[in-house]
């Protein structure tokens, strides 16, 4: 069982930056692929970024590539999403997700409660 708690969301002007954090419970954090998804009002949830358990590989949606950076600290059981050059279209609830097989399947079984990111123009 993995419990995930996101933090770091807020209101920022376009062009600004935010760093999201996701703290995970459990002693086998490094075994889990971690990912960030987001859901904007009236839209379906979409993939943002993922990172392997070791941190050796990362993946990004085209819409955030070059602006967002995912990282993890396995000693702290935490994954981060550094978001730079934010745009109004990045406004959404951001969710952290975890799964042992998430990197290969794209499916994640554990989810956090979400944190709101609002980018004003």
PDB file of N, CA and C in Angstrom, residues 10-112:
ATOM      1  N   UNK A  10      -0.357  26.325  -6.278  1.00  0.00           N
ATOM      2  CA  UNK A  10      -0.700  27.697  -5.930  1.00  0.00           C
ATOM      3  C   UNK A  10      -1.008  28.526  -7.149  1.00  0.00           C
ATOM      4  N   UNK A  11      -1.047  29.835  -6.950  1.00  0.00           N
ATOM      5  CA  UNK A  11      -1.333  30.790  -8.006  1.00  0.00           C
ATOM      6  C   UNK A  11      -0.036  31.468  -8.429  1.00  0.00           C
ATOM      7  N   UNK A  12       0.223  31.499  -9.717  1.00  0.00           N
ATOM      8  CA  UNK A  12       1.450  32.107 -10.227  1.00  0.00           C
ATOM      9  C   UNK A  12       1.135  32.810 -11.539  1.00  0.00           C
ATOM     10  N   UNK A  13       1.880  33.850 -11.843  1.00  0.00           N
ATOM     11  CA  UNK A  13       1.693  34.550 -13.107  1.00  0.00           C
ATOM     12  C   UNK A  13       2.368  33.784 -14.241  1.00  0.00           C
ATOM     13  N   UNK A  14       1.859  34.001 -15.423  1.00  0.00           N
ATOM     14  CA  UNK A  14       2.459  33.377 -16.602  1.00  0.00           C
ATOM     15  C   UNK A  14       3.948  33.725 -16.675  1.00  0.00           C
ATOM     16  N   UNK A  15       4.748  32.727 -17.000  1.00  0.00           N
ATOM     17  CA  UNK A  15       6.188  32.888 -17.032  1.00  0.00           C
ATOM     18  C   UNK A  15       6.872  32.536 -15.734  1.00  0.00           C
ATOM     19  N   UNK A  16       6.105  32.352 -14.692  1.00  0.00           N
ATOM     20  CA  UNK A  16       6.642  32.027 -13.386  1.00  0.00           C
ATOM     21  C   UNK A  16       6.943  30.549 -13.213  1.00  0.00           C
ATOM     22  N   UNK A  17       7.328  30.189 -12.000  1.00  0.00           N
ATOM     23  CA  UNK A  17       7.723  28.820 -11.687  1.00  0.00           C
ATOM     24  C   UNK A  17       7.059  28.330 -10.412  1.00  0.00           C
ATOM     25  N   UNK A  18       6.874  27.038 -10.350  1.00  0.00           N
ATOM     26  CA  UNK A  18       6.414  26.356  -9.144  1.00  0.00           C
ATOM     27  C   UNK A  18       7.122  25.014  -9.064  1.00  0.00           C
ATOM     28  N   UNK A  19       7.280  24.520  -7.846  1.00  0.00           N
ATOM     29  CA  UNK A  19       7.792  23.162  -7.676  1.00  0.00           C
ATOM     30  C   UNK A  19       6.788  22.366  -6.857  1.00  0.00           C
ATOM     31  N   UNK A  20       6.297  21.310  -7.454  1.00  0.00           N
ATOM     32  CA  UNK A  20       5.402  20.398  -6.764  1.00  0.00           C
ATOM     33  C   UNK A  20       6.208  19.291  -6.107  1.00  0.00           C
ATOM     34  N   UNK A  21       5.716  18.847  -4.961  1.00  0.00           N
ATOM     35  CA  UNK A  21       6.315  17.722  -4.260  1.00  0.00           C
ATOM     36  C   UNK A  21       5.262  16.672  -4.005  1.00  0.00           C
ATOM     37  N   UNK A  22       5.698  15.436  -3.957  1.00  0.00           N
ATOM     38  CA  UNK A  22       4.799  14.326  -3.644  1.00  0.00           C
ATOM     39  C   UNK A  22       5.539  13.409  -2.683  1.00  0.00           C
ATOM     40  N   UNK A  23       5.050  13.350  -1.458  1.00  0.00           N
ATOM     41  CA  UNK A  23       5.654  12.503  -0.443  1.00  0.00           C
ATOM     42  C   UNK A  23       4.915  11.170  -0.400  1.00  0.00           C
ATOM     43  N   UNK A  24       5.673  10.086  -0.413  1.00  0.00           N
ATOM     44  CA  UNK A  24       5.095   8.748  -0.438  1.00  0.00           C
ATOM     45  C   UNK A  24       5.403   7.996   0.840  1.00  0.00           C
ATOM     46  N   UNK A  25       4.448   7.186   1.261  1.00  0.00           N
ATOM     47  CA  UNK A  25       4.674   6.320   2.415  1.00  0.00           C
ATOM     48  C   UNK A  25       5.309   5.024   1.929  1.00  0.00           C
ATOM     49  N   UNK A  26       5.760   4.216   2.867  1.00  0.00           N
ATOM     50  CA  UNK A  26       6.286   2.917   2.486  1.00  0.00           C
ATOM     51  C   UNK A  26       7.787   2.868   2.444  1.00  0.00           C
ATOM     52  N   UNK A  27       8.336   1.640   2.543  1.00  0.00           N
ATOM     53  CA  UNK A  27       9.772   1.465   2.602  1.00  0.00           C
ATOM     54  C   UNK A  27      10.376   1.046   1.276  1.00  0.00           C
ATOM     55  N   UNK A  28       9.536   0.848   0.254  1.00  0.00           N
ATOM     56  CA  UNK A  28      10.043   0.376  -1.039  1.00  0.00           C
ATOM     57  C   UNK A  28       9.808   1.399  -2.134  1.00  0.00           C
ATOM     58  N   UNK A  29       9.919   2.657  -1.774  1.00  0.00           N
ATOM     59  CA  UNK A  29       9.637   3.736  -2.708  1.00  0.00           C
ATOM     60  C   UNK A  29      10.433   3.601  -3.990  1.00  0.00           C
ATOM     61  N   UNK A  30      11.679   3.196  -3.890  1.00  0.00           N
ATOM     62  CA  UNK A  30      12.547   3.125  -5.068  1.00  0.00           C
ATOM     63  C   UNK A  30      12.108   2.050  -6.063  1.00  0.00           C
ATOM     64  N   UNK A  31      11.208   1.168  -5.665  1.00  0.00           N
ATOM     65  CA  UNK A  31      10.698   0.151  -6.580  1.00  0.00           C
ATOM     66  C   UNK A  31       9.597   0.681  -7.493  1.00  0.00           C
ATOM     67  N   UNK A  32       9.065   1.844  -7.148  1.00  0.00           N
ATOM     68  CA  UNK A  32       7.891   2.364  -7.844  1.00  0.00           C
ATOM     69  C   UNK A  32       8.257   3.404  -8.892  1.00  0.00           C
ATOM     70  N   UNK A  33       7.699   3.225 -10.079  1.00  0.00           N
ATOM     71  CA  UNK A  33       7.702   4.325 -11.026  1.00  0.00           C
ATOM     72  C   UNK A  33       6.738   5.384 -10.503  1.00  0.00           C
ATOM     73  N   UNK A  34       7.088   6.629 -10.712  1.00  0.00           N
ATOM     74  CA  UNK A  34       6.256   7.739 -10.249  1.00  0.00           C
ATOM     75  C   UNK A  34       5.896   8.617 -11.445  1.00  0.00           C
ATOM     76  N   UNK A  35       4.743   9.219 -11.356  1.00  0.00           N
ATOM     77  CA  UNK A  35       4.304  10.051 -12.470  1.00  0.00           C
ATOM     78  C   UNK A  35       3.473  11.225 -11.969  1.00  0.00           C
ATOM     79  N   UNK A  36       3.394  12.224 -12.812  1.00  0.00           N
ATOM     80  CA  UNK A  36       2.497  13.351 -12.595  1.00  0.00           C
ATOM     81  C   UNK A  36       1.484  13.387 -13.730  1.00  0.00           C
ATOM     82  N   UNK A  37       0.240  13.588 -13.361  1.00  0.00           N
ATOM     83  CA  UNK A  37      -0.850  13.795 -14.303  1.00  0.00           C
ATOM     84  C   UNK A  37      -1.525  15.106 -13.940  1.00  0.00           C
ATOM     85  N   UNK A  38      -2.337  15.618 -14.834  1.00  0.00           N
ATOM     86  CA  UNK A  38      -3.100  16.826 -14.523  1.00  0.00           C
ATOM     87  C   UNK A  38      -4.469  16.756 -15.171  1.00  0.00           C
ATOM     88  N   UNK A  39      -5.393  17.482 -14.572  1.00  0.00           N
ATOM     89  CA  UNK A  39      -6.745  17.549 -15.118  1.00  0.00           C
ATOM     90  C   UNK A  39      -7.251  18.969 -15.017  1.00  0.00           C
ATOM     91  N   UNK A  40      -7.516  19.548 -16.156  1.00  0.00           N
ATOM     92  CA  UNK A  40      -8.078  20.898 -16.229  1.00  0.00           C
ATOM     93  C   UNK A  40      -9.597  20.814 -16.223  1.00  0.00           C
ATOM     94  N   UNK A  41     -10.271  21.883 -15.822  1.00  0.00           N
ATOM     95  CA  UNK A  41     -11.737  21.865 -15.783  1.00  0.00           C
ATOM     96  C   UNK A  41     -12.337  21.506 -17.138  1.00  0.00           C
ATOM     97  N   UNK A  42     -13.235  20.536 -17.134  1.00  0.00           N
ATOM     98  CA  UNK A  42     -13.904  20.145 -18.360  1.00  0.00           C
ATOM     99  C   UNK A  42     -13.084  19.281 -19.288  1.00  0.00           C
ATOM    100  N   UNK A  43     -11.893  18.896 -18.855  1.00  0.00           N
ATOM    101  CA  UNK A  43     -11.029  18.079 -19.703  1.00  0.00           C
ATOM    102  C   UNK A  43     -10.694  16.769 -19.015  1.00  0.00           C
ATOM    103  N   UNK A  44     -10.222  15.815 -19.813  1.00  0.00           N
ATOM    104  CA  UNK A  44      -9.814  14.547 -19.250  1.00  0.00           C
ATOM    105  C   UNK A  44      -8.433  14.676 -18.597  1.00  0.00           C
ATOM    106  N   UNK A  45      -8.169  13.785 -17.674  1.00  0.00           N
ATOM    107  CA  UNK A  45      -6.864  13.752 -17.052  1.00  0.00           C
ATOM    108  C   UNK A  45      -5.815  13.380 -18.102  1.00  0.00           C
ATOM    109  N   UNK A  46      -4.673  14.060 -18.049  1.00  0.00           N
ATOM    110  CA  UNK A  46      -3.632  13.787 -19.028  1.00  0.00           C
ATOM    111  C   UNK A  46      -2.283  13.578 -18.348  1.00  0.00           C
ATOM    112  N   UNK A  47      -1.464  12.798 -19.012  1.00  0.00           N
ATOM    113  CA  UNK A  47      -0.116  12.501 -18.542  1.00  0.00           C
ATOM    114  C   UNK A  47       0.755  13.742 -18.675  1.00  0.00           C
ATOM    115  N   UNK A  48       1.597  13.975 -17.663  1.00  0.00           N
ATOM    116  CA  UNK A  48       2.538  15.095 -17.700  1.00  0.00           C
ATOM    117  C   UNK A  48       3.975  14.590 -17.765  1.00  0.00           C
ATOM    118  N   UNK A  49       4.330  13.714 -16.816  1.00  0.00           N
ATOM    119  CA  UNK A  49       5.717  13.264 -16.743  1.00  0.00           C
ATOM    120  C   UNK A  49       5.809  12.013 -15.893  1.00  0.00           C
ATOM    121  N   UNK A  50       6.870  11.222 -16.111  1.00  0.00           N
ATOM    122  CA  UNK A  50       7.090  10.016 -15.331  1.00  0.00           C
ATOM    123  C   UNK A  50       8.586   9.814 -15.115  1.00  0.00           C
ATOM    124  N   UNK A  51       8.892   9.044 -14.082  1.00  0.00           N
ATOM    125  CA  UNK A  51      10.293   8.751 -13.772  1.00  0.00           C
ATOM    126  C   UNK A  51      10.390   7.329 -13.254  1.00  0.00           C
ATOM    127  N   UNK A  52      11.414   6.611 -13.673  1.00  0.00           N
ATOM    128  CA  UNK A  52      11.637   5.258 -13.213  1.00  0.00           C
ATOM    129  C   UNK A  52      12.000   5.243 -11.731  1.00  0.00           C
ATOM    130  N   UNK A  53      11.884   4.056 -11.130  1.00  0.00           N
ATOM    131  CA  UNK A  53      12.198   3.920  -9.724  1.00  0.00           C
ATOM    132  C   UNK A  53      13.608   4.353  -9.371  1.00  0.00           C
ATOM    133  N   UNK A  54      14.533   4.043 -10.243  1.00  0.00           N
ATOM    134  CA  UNK A  54      15.936   4.409 -10.017  1.00  0.00           C
ATOM    135  C   UNK A  54      16.195   5.881 -10.306  1.00  0.00           C
ATOM    136  N   UNK A  55      15.285   6.511 -11.018  1.00  0.00           N
ATOM    137  CA  UNK A  55      15.492   7.893 -11.444  1.00  0.00           C
ATOM    138  C   UNK A  55      16.305   8.015 -12.712  1.00  0.00           C
ATOM    139  N   UNK A  56      16.700   6.882 -13.282  1.00  0.00           N
ATOM    140  CA  UNK A  56      17.604   6.904 -14.427  1.00  0.00           C
ATOM    141  C   UNK A  56      16.929   7.335 -15.727  1.00  0.00           C
ATOM    142  N   UNK A  57      15.625   7.160 -15.795  1.00  0.00           N
ATOM    143  CA  UNK A  57      14.904   7.527 -17.019  1.00  0.00           C
ATOM    144  C   UNK A  57      13.690   8.375 -16.693  1.00  0.00           C
ATOM    145  N   UNK A  58      13.414   9.322 -17.573  1.00  0.00           N
ATOM    146  CA  UNK A  58      12.256  10.201 -17.413  1.00  0.00           C
ATOM    147  C   UNK A  58      11.512  10.314 -18.741  1.00  0.00           C
ATOM    148  N   UNK A  59      10.281  10.734 -18.652  1.00  0.00           N
ATOM    149  CA  UNK A  59       9.456  10.941 -19.844  1.00  0.00           C
ATOM    150  C   UNK A  59       8.566  12.157 -19.620  1.00  0.00           C
ATOM    151  N   UNK A  60       8.251  12.846 -20.737  1.00  0.00           N
ATOM    152  CA  UNK A  60       7.455  14.064 -20.642  1.00  0.00           C
ATOM    153  C   UNK A  60       6.429  14.117 -21.767  1.00  0.00           C
ATOM    154  N   UNK A  61       5.313  14.737 -21.466  1.00  0.00           N
ATOM    155  CA  UNK A  61       4.366  15.078 -22.516  1.00  0.00           C
ATOM    156  C   UNK A  61       4.976  16.180 -23.377  1.00  0.00           C
ATOM    157  N   UNK A  62       4.648  16.185 -24.649  1.00  0.00           N
ATOM    158  CA  UNK A  62       5.209  17.198 -25.541  1.00  0.00           C
ATOM    159  C   UNK A  62       4.882  18.618 -25.075  1.00  0.00           C
ATOM    160  N   UNK A  63       3.734  18.768 -24.464  1.00  0.00           N
ATOM    161  CA  UNK A  63       3.282  20.103 -24.060  1.00  0.00           C
ATOM    162  C   UNK A  63       4.121  20.714 -22.943  1.00  0.00           C
ATOM    163  N   UNK A  64       4.879  19.884 -22.222  1.00  0.00           N
ATOM    164  CA  UNK A  64       5.668  20.408 -21.095  1.00  0.00           C
ATOM    165  C   UNK A  64       7.170  20.199 -21.292  1.00  0.00           C
ATOM    166  N   UNK A  65       7.542  19.494 -22.337  1.00  0.00           N
ATOM    167  CA  UNK A  65       8.950  19.179 -22.565  1.00  0.00           C
ATOM    168  C   UNK A  65       9.760  20.467 -22.695  1.00  0.00           C
ATOM    169  N   UNK A  66      10.870  20.512 -21.969  1.00  0.00           N
ATOM    170  CA  UNK A  66      11.723  21.702 -21.989  1.00  0.00           C
ATOM    171  C   UNK A  66      11.355  22.733 -20.943  1.00  0.00           C
ATOM    172  N   UNK A  67      10.179  22.579 -20.340  1.00  0.00           N
ATOM    173  CA  UNK A  67       9.747  23.526 -19.300  1.00  0.00           C
ATOM    174  C   UNK A  67       9.636  22.872 -17.925  1.00  0.00           C
ATOM    175  N   UNK A  68       9.229  21.611 -17.898  1.00  0.00           N
ATOM    176  CA  UNK A  68       9.052  20.885 -16.642  1.00  0.00           C
ATOM    177  C   UNK A  68      10.183  19.868 -16.473  1.00  0.00           C
ATOM    178  N   UNK A  69      10.554  19.629 -15.213  1.00  0.00           N
ATOM    179  CA  UNK A  69      11.562  18.622 -14.893  1.00  0.00           C
ATOM    180  C   UNK A  69      11.087  17.772 -13.732  1.00  0.00           C
ATOM    181  N   UNK A  70      11.062  16.463 -13.942  1.00  0.00           N
ATOM    182  CA  UNK A  70      10.704  15.547 -12.874  1.00  0.00           C
ATOM    183  C   UNK A  70      11.982  14.991 -12.250  1.00  0.00           C
ATOM    184  N   UNK A  71      11.945  14.811 -10.934  1.00  0.00           N
ATOM    185  CA  UNK A  71      13.092  14.233 -10.227  1.00  0.00           C
ATOM    186  C   UNK A  71      12.568  13.520  -8.994  1.00  0.00           C
ATOM    187  N   UNK A  72      13.431  12.744  -8.375  1.00  0.00           N
ATOM    188  CA  UNK A  72      13.036  12.048  -7.169  1.00  0.00           C
ATOM    189  C   UNK A  72      14.208  11.934  -6.231  1.00  0.00           C
ATOM    190  N   UNK A  73      13.872  11.863  -4.953  1.00  0.00           N
ATOM    191  CA  UNK A  73      14.855  11.629  -3.905  1.00  0.00           C
ATOM    192  C   UNK A  73      14.383  10.393  -3.150  1.00  0.00           C
ATOM    193  N   UNK A  74      14.969   9.252  -3.464  1.00  0.00           N
ATOM    194  CA  UNK A  74      14.503   8.002  -2.863  1.00  0.00           C
ATOM    195  C   UNK A  74      14.809   7.929  -1.373  1.00  0.00           C
ATOM    196  N   UNK A  75      15.780   8.670  -0.914  1.00  0.00           N
ATOM    197  CA  UNK A  75      16.072   8.699   0.525  1.00  0.00           C
ATOM    198  C   UNK A  75      14.980   9.433   1.294  1.00  0.00           C
ATOM    199  N   UNK A  76      14.279  10.328   0.598  1.00  0.00           N
ATOM    200  CA  UNK A  76      13.209  11.100   1.237  1.00  0.00           C
ATOM    201  C   UNK A  76      11.826  10.637   0.804  1.00  0.00           C
ATOM    202  N   UNK A  77      11.777   9.582  -0.018  1.00  0.00           N
ATOM    203  CA  UNK A  77      10.481   9.074  -0.507  1.00  0.00           C
ATOM    204  C   UNK A  77       9.661  10.193  -1.156  1.00  0.00           C
ATOM    205  N   UNK A  78      10.310  10.994  -1.961  1.00  0.00           N
ATOM    206  CA  UNK A  78       9.647  12.160  -2.530  1.00  0.00           C
ATOM    207  C   UNK A  78       9.976  12.295  -4.017  1.00  0.00           C
ATOM    208  N   UNK A  79       8.967  12.665  -4.779  1.00  0.00           N
ATOM    209  CA  UNK A  79       9.146  12.993  -6.190  1.00  0.00           C
ATOM    210  C   UNK A  79       8.754  14.459  -6.376  1.00  0.00           C
ATOM    211  N   UNK A  80       9.438  15.106  -7.294  1.00  0.00           N
ATOM    212  CA  UNK A  80       9.236  16.530  -7.526  1.00  0.00           C
ATOM    213  C   UNK A  80       8.869  16.795  -8.981  1.00  0.00           C
ATOM    214  N   UNK A  81       8.195  17.912  -9.186  1.00  0.00           N
ATOM    215  CA  UNK A  81       7.960  18.400 -10.534  1.00  0.00           C
ATOM    216  C   UNK A  81       8.275  19.888 -10.533  1.00  0.00           C
ATOM    217  N   UNK A  82       9.404  20.231 -11.125  1.00  0.00           N
ATOM    218  CA  UNK A  82       9.787  21.626 -11.271  1.00  0.00           C
ATOM    219  C   UNK A  82       9.146  22.166 -12.543  1.00  0.00           C
ATOM    220  N   UNK A  83       8.346  23.195 -12.398  1.00  0.00           N
ATOM    221  CA  UNK A  83       7.602  23.745 -13.526  1.00  0.00           C
ATOM    222  C   UNK A  83       8.064  25.182 -13.776  1.00  0.00           C
ATOM    223  N   UNK A  84       8.660  25.401 -14.920  1.00  0.00           N
ATOM    224  CA  UNK A  84       9.150  26.723 -15.302  1.00  0.00           C
ATOM    225  C   UNK A  84       8.385  27.230 -16.519  1.00  0.00           C
ATOM    226  N   UNK A  85       8.486  28.523 -16.756  1.00  0.00           N
ATOM    227  CA  UNK A  85       7.838  29.150 -17.914  1.00  0.00           C
ATOM    228  C   UNK A  85       6.370  28.745 -17.998  1.00  0.00           C
ATOM    229  N   UNK A  86       5.704  28.849 -16.896  1.00  0.00           N
ATOM    230  CA  UNK A  86       4.315  28.397 -16.837  1.00  0.00           C
ATOM    231  C   UNK A  86       3.409  29.234 -17.725  1.00  0.00           C
ATOM    232  N   UNK A  87       2.417  28.560 -18.283  1.00  0.00           N
ATOM    233  CA  UNK A  87       1.446  29.173 -19.180  1.00  0.00           C
ATOM    234  C   UNK A  87       0.047  29.017 -18.597  1.00  0.00           C
ATOM    235  N   UNK A  88      -0.882  29.890 -18.972  1.00  0.00           N
ATOM    236  CA  UNK A  88      -2.251  29.738 -18.476  1.00  0.00           C
ATOM    237  C   UNK A  88      -2.833  28.349 -18.774  1.00  0.00           C
ATOM    238  N   UNK A  89      -2.430  27.741 -19.874  1.00  0.00           N
ATOM    239  CA  UNK A  89      -2.957  26.418 -20.213  1.00  0.00           C
ATOM    240  C   UNK A  89      -2.393  25.309 -19.330  1.00  0.00           C
ATOM    241  N   UNK A  90      -1.437  25.635 -18.460  1.00  0.00           N
ATOM    242  CA  UNK A  90      -0.957  24.665 -17.479  1.00  0.00           C
ATOM    243  C   UNK A  90      -1.865  24.603 -16.252  1.00  0.00           C
ATOM    244  N   UNK A  91      -2.836  25.496 -16.183  1.00  0.00           N
ATOM    245  CA  UNK A  91      -3.761  25.506 -15.054  1.00  0.00           C
ATOM    246  C   UNK A  91      -4.523  24.194 -14.981  1.00  0.00           C
ATOM    247  N   UNK A  92      -4.458  23.543 -13.816  1.00  0.00           N
ATOM    248  CA  UNK A  92      -5.088  22.234 -13.639  1.00  0.00           C
ATOM    249  C   UNK A  92      -4.862  21.773 -12.206  1.00  0.00           C
ATOM    250  N   UNK A  93      -5.550  20.704 -11.863  1.00  0.00           N
ATOM    251  CA  UNK A  93      -5.214  19.971 -10.651  1.00  0.00           C
ATOM    252  C   UNK A  93      -4.153  18.942 -11.034  1.00  0.00           C
ATOM    253  N   UNK A  94      -3.056  18.957 -10.319  1.00  0.00           N
ATOM    254  CA  UNK A  94      -1.945  18.054 -10.604  1.00  0.00           C
ATOM    255  C   UNK A  94      -1.965  16.894  -9.610  1.00  0.00           C
ATOM    256  N   UNK A  95      -1.866  15.688 -10.150  1.00  0.00           N
ATOM    257  CA  UNK A  95      -1.910  14.484  -9.349  1.00  0.00           C
ATOM    258  C   UNK A  95      -0.598  13.723  -9.454  1.00  0.00           C
ATOM    259  N   UNK A  96      -0.173  13.207  -8.320  1.00  0.00           N
ATOM    260  CA  UNK A  96       0.975  12.321  -8.248  1.00  0.00           C
ATOM    261  C   UNK A  96       0.452  10.884  -8.299  1.00  0.00           C
ATOM    262  N   UNK A  97       1.183  10.005  -8.976  1.00  0.00           N
ATOM    263  CA  UNK A  97       0.770   8.616  -9.091  1.00  0.00           C
ATOM    264  C   UNK A  97       1.973   7.690  -8.964  1.00  0.00           C
ATOM    265  N   UNK A  98       1.703   6.478  -8.509  1.00  0.00           N
ATOM    266  CA  UNK A  98       2.768   5.490  -8.313  1.00  0.00           C
ATOM    267  C   UNK A  98       2.297   4.113  -8.747  1.00  0.00           C
ATOM    268  N   UNK A  99       3.227   3.326  -9.244  1.00  0.00           N
ATOM    269  CA  UNK A  99       2.920   1.932  -9.576  1.00  0.00           C
ATOM    270  C   UNK A  99       4.216   1.173  -9.801  1.00  0.00           C
ATOM    271  N   UNK A 100       4.246  -0.083  -9.382  1.00  0.00           N
ATOM    272  CA  UNK A 100       5.425  -0.908  -9.601  1.00  0.00           C
ATOM    273  C   UNK A 100       5.712  -1.085 -11.089  1.00  0.00           C
ATOM    274  N   UNK A 101       4.665  -1.165 -11.906  1.00  0.00           N
ATOM    275  CA  UNK A 101       4.822  -1.418 -13.341  1.00  0.00           C
ATOM    276  C   UNK A 101       4.490  -0.190 -14.187  1.00  0.00           C
ATOM    277  N   UNK A 102       4.359   0.948 -13.532  1.00  0.00           N
ATOM    278  CA  UNK A 102       3.896   2.137 -14.237  1.00  0.00           C
ATOM    279  C   UNK A 102       4.753   2.536 -15.414  1.00  0.00           C
ATOM    280  N   UNK A 103       6.064   2.343 -15.303  1.00  0.00           N
ATOM    281  CA  UNK A 103       6.938   2.781 -16.385  1.00  0.00           C
ATOM    282  C   UNK A 103       6.671   1.995 -17.669  1.00  0.00           C
ATOM    283  N   UNK A 104       6.397   0.693 -17.533  1.00  0.00           N
ATOM    284  CA  UNK A 104       6.204  -0.139 -18.716  1.00  0.00           C
ATOM    285  C   UNK A 104       4.757  -0.152 -19.204  1.00  0.00           C
ATOM    286  N   UNK A 105       3.802   0.020 -18.303  1.00  0.00           N
ATOM    287  CA  UNK A 105       2.399  -0.091 -18.709  1.00  0.00           C
ATOM    288  C   UNK A 105       1.713   1.260 -18.900  1.00  0.00           C
ATOM    289  N   UNK A 106       2.241   2.269 -18.272  1.00  0.00           N
ATOM    290  CA  UNK A 106       1.572   3.564 -18.304  1.00  0.00           C
ATOM    291  C   UNK A 106       0.354   3.635 -17.398  1.00  0.00           C
ATOM    292  N   UNK A 107       0.142   2.583 -16.648  1.00  0.00           N
ATOM    293  CA  UNK A 107      -0.998   2.526 -15.737  1.00  0.00           C
ATOM    294  C   UNK A 107      -0.509   2.669 -14.298  1.00  0.00           C
ATOM    295  N   UNK A 108      -1.239   3.455 -13.531  1.00  0.00           N
ATOM    296  CA  UNK A 108      -0.829   3.723 -12.162  1.00  0.00           C
ATOM    297  C   UNK A 108      -1.971   3.412 -11.204  1.00  0.00           C
ATOM    298  N   UNK A 109      -1.643   2.695 -10.161  1.00  0.00           N
ATOM    299  CA  UNK A 109      -2.664   2.220  -9.236  1.00  0.00           C
ATOM    300  C   UNK A 109      -2.839   3.054  -7.984  1.00  0.00           C
ATOM    301  N   UNK A 110      -1.868   3.875  -7.686  1.00  0.00           N
ATOM    302  CA  UNK A 110      -1.926   4.685  -6.471  1.00  0.00           C
ATOM    303  C   UNK A 110      -1.905   6.163  -6.857  1.00  0.00           C
ATOM    304  N   UNK A 111      -2.795   6.923  -6.211  1.00  0.00           N
ATOM    305  CA  UNK A 111      -2.953   8.331  -6.581  1.00  0.00           C
ATOM    306  C   UNK A 111      -3.018   9.204  -5.338  1.00  0.00           C
ATOM    307  N   UNK A 112      -2.484  10.410  -5.474  1.00  0.00           N
ATOM    308  CA  UNK A 112      -2.648  11.390  -4.428  1.00  0.00           C
ATOM    309  C   UNK A 112      -3.963  12.146  -4.577  1.00  0.00           C
TER     310      UNK A 112
END
